[in-house]
mmCIF file of C-alpha atoms in Angstrom:
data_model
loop_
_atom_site.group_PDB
_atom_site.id
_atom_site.type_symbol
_atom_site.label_atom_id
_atom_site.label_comp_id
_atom_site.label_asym_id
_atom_site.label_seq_id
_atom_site.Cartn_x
_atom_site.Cartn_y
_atom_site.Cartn_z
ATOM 1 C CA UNK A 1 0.000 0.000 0.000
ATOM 2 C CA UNK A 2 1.080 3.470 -0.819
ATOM 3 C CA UNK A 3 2.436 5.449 2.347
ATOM 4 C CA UNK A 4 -0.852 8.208 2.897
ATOM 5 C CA UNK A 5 -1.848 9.336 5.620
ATOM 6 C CA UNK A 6 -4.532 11.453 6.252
ATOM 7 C CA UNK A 7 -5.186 13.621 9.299
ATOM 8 C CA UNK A 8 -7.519 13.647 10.968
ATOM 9 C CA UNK A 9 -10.020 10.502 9.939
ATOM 10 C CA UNK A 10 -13.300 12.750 11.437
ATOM 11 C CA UNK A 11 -14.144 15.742 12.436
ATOM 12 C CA UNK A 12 -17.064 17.675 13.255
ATOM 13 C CA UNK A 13 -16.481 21.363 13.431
ATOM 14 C CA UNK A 14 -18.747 24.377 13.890
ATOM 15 C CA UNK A 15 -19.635 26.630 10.840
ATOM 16 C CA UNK A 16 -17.403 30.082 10.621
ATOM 17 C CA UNK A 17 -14.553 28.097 12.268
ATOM 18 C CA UNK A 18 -11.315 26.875 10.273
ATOM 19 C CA UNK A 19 -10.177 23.863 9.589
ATOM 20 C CA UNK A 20 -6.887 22.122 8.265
ATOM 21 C CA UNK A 21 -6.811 18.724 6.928
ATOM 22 C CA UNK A 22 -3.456 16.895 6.781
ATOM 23 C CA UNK A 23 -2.142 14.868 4.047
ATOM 24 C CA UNK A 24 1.687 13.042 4.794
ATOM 25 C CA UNK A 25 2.830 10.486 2.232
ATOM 26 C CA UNK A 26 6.376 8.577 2.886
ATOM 27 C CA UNK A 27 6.386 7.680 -1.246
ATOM 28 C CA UNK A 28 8.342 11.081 -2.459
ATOM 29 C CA UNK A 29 5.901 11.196 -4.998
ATOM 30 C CA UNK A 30 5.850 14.838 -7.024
ATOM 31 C CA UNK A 31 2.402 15.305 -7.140
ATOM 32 C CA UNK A 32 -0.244 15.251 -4.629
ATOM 33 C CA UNK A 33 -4.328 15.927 -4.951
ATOM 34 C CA UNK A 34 -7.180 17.015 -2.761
ATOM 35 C CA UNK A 35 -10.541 15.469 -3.418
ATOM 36 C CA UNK A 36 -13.768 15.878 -2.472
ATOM 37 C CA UNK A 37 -16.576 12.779 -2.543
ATOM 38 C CA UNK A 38 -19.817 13.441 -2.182
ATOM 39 C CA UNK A 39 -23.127 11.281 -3.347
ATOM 40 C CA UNK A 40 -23.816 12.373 -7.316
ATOM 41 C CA UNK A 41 -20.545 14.137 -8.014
ATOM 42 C CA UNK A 42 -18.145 11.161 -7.693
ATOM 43 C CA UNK A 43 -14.583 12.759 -6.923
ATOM 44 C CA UNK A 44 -14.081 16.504 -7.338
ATOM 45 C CA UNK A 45 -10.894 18.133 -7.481
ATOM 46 C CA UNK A 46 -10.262 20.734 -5.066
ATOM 47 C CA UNK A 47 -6.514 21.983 -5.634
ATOM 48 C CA UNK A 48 -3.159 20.091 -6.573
ATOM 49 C CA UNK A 49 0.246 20.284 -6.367
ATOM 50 C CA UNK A 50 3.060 19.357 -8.608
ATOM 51 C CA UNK A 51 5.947 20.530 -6.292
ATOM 52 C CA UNK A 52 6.803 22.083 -3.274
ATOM 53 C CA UNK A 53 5.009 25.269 -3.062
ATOM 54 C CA UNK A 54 3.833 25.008 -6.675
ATOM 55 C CA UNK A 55 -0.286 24.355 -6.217
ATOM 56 C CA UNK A 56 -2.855 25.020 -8.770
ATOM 57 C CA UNK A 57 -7.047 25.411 -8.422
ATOM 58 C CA UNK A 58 -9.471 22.265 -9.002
ATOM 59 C CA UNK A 59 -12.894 22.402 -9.667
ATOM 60 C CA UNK A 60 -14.380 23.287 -6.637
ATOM 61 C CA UNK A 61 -11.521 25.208 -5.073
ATOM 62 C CA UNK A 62 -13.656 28.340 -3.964
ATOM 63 C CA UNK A 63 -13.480 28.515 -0.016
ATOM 64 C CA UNK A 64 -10.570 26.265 0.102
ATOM 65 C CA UNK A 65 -6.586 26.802 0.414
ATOM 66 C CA UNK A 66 -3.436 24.811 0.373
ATOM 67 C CA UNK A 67 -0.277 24.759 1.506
ATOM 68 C CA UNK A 68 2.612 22.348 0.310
ATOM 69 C CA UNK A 69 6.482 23.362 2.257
ATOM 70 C CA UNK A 70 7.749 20.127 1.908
ATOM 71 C CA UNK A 71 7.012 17.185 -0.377
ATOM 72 C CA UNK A 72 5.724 14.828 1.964
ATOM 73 C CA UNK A 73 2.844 17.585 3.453
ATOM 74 C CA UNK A 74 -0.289 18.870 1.720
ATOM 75 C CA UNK A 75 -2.252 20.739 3.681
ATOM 76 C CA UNK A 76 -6.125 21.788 2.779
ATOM 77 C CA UNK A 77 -7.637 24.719 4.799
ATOM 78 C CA UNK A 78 -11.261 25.637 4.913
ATOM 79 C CA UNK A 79 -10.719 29.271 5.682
ATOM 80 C CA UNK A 80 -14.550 29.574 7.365
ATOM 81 C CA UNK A 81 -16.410 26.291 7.044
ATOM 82 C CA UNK A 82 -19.617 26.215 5.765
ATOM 83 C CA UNK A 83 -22.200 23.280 5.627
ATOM 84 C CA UNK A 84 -22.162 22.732 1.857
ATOM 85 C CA UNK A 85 -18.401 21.791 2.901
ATOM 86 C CA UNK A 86 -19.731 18.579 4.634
ATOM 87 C CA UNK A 87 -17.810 16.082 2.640
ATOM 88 C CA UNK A 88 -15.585 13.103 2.343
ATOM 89 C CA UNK A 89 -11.956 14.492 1.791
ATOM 90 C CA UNK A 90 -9.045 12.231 0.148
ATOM 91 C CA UNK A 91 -5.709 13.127 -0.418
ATOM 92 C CA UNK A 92 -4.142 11.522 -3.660
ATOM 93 C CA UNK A 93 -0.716 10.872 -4.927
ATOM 94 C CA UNK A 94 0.916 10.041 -8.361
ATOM 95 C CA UNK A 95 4.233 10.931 -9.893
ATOM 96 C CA UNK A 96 3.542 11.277 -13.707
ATOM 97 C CA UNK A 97 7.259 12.357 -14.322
ATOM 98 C CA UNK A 98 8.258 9.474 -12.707
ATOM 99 C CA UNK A 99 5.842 7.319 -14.190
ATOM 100 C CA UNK A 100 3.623 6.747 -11.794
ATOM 101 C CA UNK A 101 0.307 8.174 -13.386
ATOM 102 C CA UNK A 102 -1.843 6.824 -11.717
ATOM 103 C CA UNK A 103 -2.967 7.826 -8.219
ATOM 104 C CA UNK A 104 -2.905 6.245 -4.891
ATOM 105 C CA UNK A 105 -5.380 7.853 -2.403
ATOM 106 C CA UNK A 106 -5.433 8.186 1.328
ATOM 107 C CA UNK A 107 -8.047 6.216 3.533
ATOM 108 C CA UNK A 108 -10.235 9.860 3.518
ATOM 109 C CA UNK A 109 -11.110 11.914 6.003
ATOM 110 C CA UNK A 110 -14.941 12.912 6.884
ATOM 111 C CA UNK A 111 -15.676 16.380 7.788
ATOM 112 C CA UNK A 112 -19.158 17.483 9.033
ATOM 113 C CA UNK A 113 -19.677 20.723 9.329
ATOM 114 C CA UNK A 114 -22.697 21.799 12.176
ATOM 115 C CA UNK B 1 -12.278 20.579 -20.186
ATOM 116 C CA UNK B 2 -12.229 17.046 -19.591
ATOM 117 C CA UNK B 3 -15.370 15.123 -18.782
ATOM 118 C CA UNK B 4 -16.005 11.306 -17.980
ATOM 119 C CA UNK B 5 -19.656 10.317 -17.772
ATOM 120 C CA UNK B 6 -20.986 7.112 -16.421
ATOM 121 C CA UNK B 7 -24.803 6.865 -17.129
ATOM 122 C CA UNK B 8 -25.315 4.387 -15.274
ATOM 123 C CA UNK B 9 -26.011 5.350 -11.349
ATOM 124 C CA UNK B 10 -26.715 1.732 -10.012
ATOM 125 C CA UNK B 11 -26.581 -1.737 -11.360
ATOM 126 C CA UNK B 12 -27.728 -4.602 -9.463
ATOM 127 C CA UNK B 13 -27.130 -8.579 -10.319
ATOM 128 C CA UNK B 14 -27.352 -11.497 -8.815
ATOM 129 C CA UNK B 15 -24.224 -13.813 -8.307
ATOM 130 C CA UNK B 16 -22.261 -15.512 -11.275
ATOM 131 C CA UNK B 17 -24.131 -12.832 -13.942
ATOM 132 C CA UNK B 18 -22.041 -10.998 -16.111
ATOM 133 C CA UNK B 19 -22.518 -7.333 -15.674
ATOM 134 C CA UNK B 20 -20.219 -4.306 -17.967
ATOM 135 C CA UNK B 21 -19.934 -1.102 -16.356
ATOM 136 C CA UNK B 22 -20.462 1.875 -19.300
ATOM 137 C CA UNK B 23 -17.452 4.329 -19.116
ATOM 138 C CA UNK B 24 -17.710 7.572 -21.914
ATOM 139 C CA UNK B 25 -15.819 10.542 -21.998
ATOM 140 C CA UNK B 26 -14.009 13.945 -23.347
ATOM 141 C CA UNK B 27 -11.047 15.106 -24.058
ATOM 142 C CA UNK B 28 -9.268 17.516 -26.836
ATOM 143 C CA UNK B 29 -5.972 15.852 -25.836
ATOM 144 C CA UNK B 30 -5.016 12.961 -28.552
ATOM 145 C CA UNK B 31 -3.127 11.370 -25.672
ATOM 146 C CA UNK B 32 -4.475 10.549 -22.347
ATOM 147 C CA UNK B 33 -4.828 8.083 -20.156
ATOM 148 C CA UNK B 34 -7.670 5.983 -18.757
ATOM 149 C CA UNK B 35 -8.385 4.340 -15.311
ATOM 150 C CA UNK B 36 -10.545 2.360 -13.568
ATOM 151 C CA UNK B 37 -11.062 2.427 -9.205
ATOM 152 C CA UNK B 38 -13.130 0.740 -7.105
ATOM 153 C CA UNK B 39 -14.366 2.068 -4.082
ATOM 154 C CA UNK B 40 -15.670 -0.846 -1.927
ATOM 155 C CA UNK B 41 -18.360 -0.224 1.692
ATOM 156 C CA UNK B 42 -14.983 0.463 3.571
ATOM 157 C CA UNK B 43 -15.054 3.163 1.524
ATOM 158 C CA UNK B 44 -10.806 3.179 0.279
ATOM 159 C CA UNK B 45 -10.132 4.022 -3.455
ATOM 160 C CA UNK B 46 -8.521 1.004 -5.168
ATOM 161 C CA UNK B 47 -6.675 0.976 -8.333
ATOM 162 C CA UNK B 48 -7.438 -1.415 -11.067
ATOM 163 C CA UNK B 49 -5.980 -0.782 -14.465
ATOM 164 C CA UNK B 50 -4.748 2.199 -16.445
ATOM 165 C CA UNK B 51 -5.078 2.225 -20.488
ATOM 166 C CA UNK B 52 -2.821 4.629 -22.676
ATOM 167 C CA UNK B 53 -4.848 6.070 -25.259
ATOM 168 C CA UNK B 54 -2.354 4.865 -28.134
ATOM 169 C CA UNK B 55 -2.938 1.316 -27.013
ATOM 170 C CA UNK B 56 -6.078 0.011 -27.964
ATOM 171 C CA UNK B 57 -5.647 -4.050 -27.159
ATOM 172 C CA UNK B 58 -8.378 -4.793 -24.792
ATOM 173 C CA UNK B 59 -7.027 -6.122 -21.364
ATOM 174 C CA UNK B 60 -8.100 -9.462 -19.393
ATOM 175 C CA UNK B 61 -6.786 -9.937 -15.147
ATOM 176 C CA UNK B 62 -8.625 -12.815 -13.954
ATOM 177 C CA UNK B 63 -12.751 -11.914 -14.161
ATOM 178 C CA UNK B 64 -11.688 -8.489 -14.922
ATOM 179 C CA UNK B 65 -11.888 -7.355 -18.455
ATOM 180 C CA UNK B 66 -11.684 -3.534 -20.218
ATOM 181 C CA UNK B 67 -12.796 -2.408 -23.290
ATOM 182 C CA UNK B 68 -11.109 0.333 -24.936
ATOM 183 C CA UNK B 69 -12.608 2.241 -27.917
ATOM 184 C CA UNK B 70 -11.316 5.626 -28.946
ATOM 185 C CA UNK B 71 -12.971 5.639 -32.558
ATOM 186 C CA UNK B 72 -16.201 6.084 -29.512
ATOM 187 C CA UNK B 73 -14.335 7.656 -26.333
ATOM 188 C CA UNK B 74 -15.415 4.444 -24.529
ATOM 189 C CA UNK B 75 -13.567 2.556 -21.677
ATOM 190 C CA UNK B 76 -15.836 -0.097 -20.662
ATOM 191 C CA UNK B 77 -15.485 -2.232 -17.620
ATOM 192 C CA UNK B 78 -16.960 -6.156 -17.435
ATOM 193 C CA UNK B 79 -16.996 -8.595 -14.838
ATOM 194 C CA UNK B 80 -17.726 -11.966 -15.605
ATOM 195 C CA UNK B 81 -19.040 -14.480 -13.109
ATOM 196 C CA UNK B 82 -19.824 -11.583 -10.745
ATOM 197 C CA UNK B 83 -19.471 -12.393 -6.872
ATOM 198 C CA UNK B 84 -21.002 -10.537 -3.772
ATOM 199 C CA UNK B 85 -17.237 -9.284 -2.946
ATOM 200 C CA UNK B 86 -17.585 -6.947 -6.634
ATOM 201 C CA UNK B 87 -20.368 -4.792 -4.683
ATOM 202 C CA UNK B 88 -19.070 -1.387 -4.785
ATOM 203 C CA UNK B 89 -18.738 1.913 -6.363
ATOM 204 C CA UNK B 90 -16.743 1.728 -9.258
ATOM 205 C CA UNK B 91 -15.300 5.009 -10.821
ATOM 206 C CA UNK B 92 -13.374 5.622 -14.480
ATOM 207 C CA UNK B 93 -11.582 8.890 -14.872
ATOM 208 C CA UNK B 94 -9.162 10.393 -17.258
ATOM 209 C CA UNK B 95 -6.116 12.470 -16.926
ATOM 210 C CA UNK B 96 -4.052 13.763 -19.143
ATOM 211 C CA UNK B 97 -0.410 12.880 -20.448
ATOM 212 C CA UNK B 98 1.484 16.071 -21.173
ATOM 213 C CA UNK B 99 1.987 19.633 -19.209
ATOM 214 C CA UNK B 100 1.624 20.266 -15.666
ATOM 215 C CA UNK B 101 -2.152 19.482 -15.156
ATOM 216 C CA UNK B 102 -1.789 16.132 -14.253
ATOM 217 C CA UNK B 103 -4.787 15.648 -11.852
ATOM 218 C CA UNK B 104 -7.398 12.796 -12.835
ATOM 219 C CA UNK B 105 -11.124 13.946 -13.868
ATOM 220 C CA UNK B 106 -13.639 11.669 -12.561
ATOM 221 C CA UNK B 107 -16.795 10.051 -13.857
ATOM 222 C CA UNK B 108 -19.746 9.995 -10.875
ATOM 223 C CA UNK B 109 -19.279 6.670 -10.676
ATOM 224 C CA UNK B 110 -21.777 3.360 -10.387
ATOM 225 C CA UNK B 111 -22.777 1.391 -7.564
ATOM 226 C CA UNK B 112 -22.448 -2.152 -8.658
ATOM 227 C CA UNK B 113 -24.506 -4.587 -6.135
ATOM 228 C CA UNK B 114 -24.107 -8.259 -6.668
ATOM 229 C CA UNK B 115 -26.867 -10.417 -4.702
ATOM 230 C CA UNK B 116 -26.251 -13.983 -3.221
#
C-alpha cells in the first residue's frame, strides 16, 4: 500500500470556524491531490500540487486553500467552514514524471460541518 | 475541459451474472490516459488498471476485463461471473499525459450490487 496518511479521519467542526486537513505520504511522490466525494458528483478536485510550493485550483476550489512546504505535506484549509463543505476528503498521490500516473489515495477523512 | 460520464447510477445482479460497467468521456488531448477504481463499503479508493490512449488491445486480469474504444471515447469495464465481494462503487476517470495538469477527472461513478 502506498504510504498516505490522512489527518484527521473525522471531524465535526462548527460553521465560521477553520479547519486544516493533513495529508503526509512517505512515497516522495511529485504530485499530490485534494478530493472531495460526495453522493452524485463522484470525486471533485479541489486543488493540486506538482511541487513544493507550486499548487494550482481544481474544480471546486472556492473557499478552500493549500499549503505544500515540503514534499511529503499537503495541507487543505477551509478558511470559514460552511455546511455545503460537509464532505468526504481524500488526499491523492501520483508521480507522472516518474511514471507513476496513476494515483494512490489516502483512507479519507470525513468532515461534518454543524 | 475534460469530462467522464458514467450513465449508469446503479446496477444490481445477482451472483455468477455478467454485468459491464459503461465508461464515456471527453477530451481535446489525442493522448491521455484511462483508469478504472473501485471504491468498496470500507469506503478506500482502489486501483485497477490504467489504459494509454495509443494502445487500444483490450485487457483481461482474472474476471476483470476492459474495453477500450477511442474511434467512440469508450472505456468499458466487465466482470464476468460476478461475486457478492464486486459490490461497490466503481469510478473511471481520465487524466491527461502532457503539461503540468496532471490531476485525474472523474466520472460519478456506479454502484455495482451483486446479490447472493
Amino acid at each position: 500500500d502506498a504510504g498516505i496518511t490522512q489527518s484527521p479521519r473525522h471531524k465535526v467542526t462548527e460553521t465560521g470556524t477553520p479547519v486544516t486537513l493533513r495529508c503526509h505520504q512517505t512515497e516522495n511522490h511529485r504530485y499530490m491531490y485534494w478530493y472531495r466525494q460526495d453522493p452524485g458528483h463522484g470525486l471533485r478536485l479541489i486543488h493540486y500540487s506538482y511541487g513544493v510550493k507550486d499548487t494550482d485550483k481544481g474544480e471546486v476550489s472556492d473557499g478552500y486553500s493549500v499549503s505544500r512546504s515540503k514534499t511529503e505535506d499537503f495541507l487543505l484549509t477551509l478558511e470559514s467552514a460552511t455546511s455545503s463543505q460537509t464532505s468526504v476528503y481524500f488526499c491523492a498521490i501520483s508521480d507522472p514524471t516518474g511514471g507513476i500516473t496513476e494515483a494512490f489515495f489516502g483512507q479519507g477523512t470525513r468532515l461534518t460541518v454543524v | 475541459a475534460q469530462k467522464v460520464t458514467q450513465a449508469q447510477t446503479e446496477i444490481s445482479v445477482v451472483e455468477k451474472e455478467d454485468v459491464t460497467l459503461d465508461c464515456v468521456y471527453e477530451t481535446r488531448d489525442t493522448t491521455y490516459y484511462l483508469f478504472w477504481y473501485k471504491q468498496p463499503p470500507s469506503g478506500e479508493l482502489v486501483f485497477l488498471i490504467r489504459r494509454n490512449s495509443f494502445d487500444e488491445q483490450n485487457e483481461i486480469s482474472g474476471r476483470y476485463s476492459w474495453n477500450f474504444q477511442k474511434s467512440t471515447s469508450s472505456f468499458n469495464f466487465t466482470i464476468t461471473a460476478s461475486q457478492v465481494v464486486d459490490s461497490a462503487v466503481y469510478f473511471c476517470a481520465l487524466s491527461r499525459i502532457a503539461g503540468s495538469a496532471r490531476q485525474l477527472t472523474f466520472g460519478s461513478g456506479t454502484q455495482l450490487t451483486v446479490l447472493p
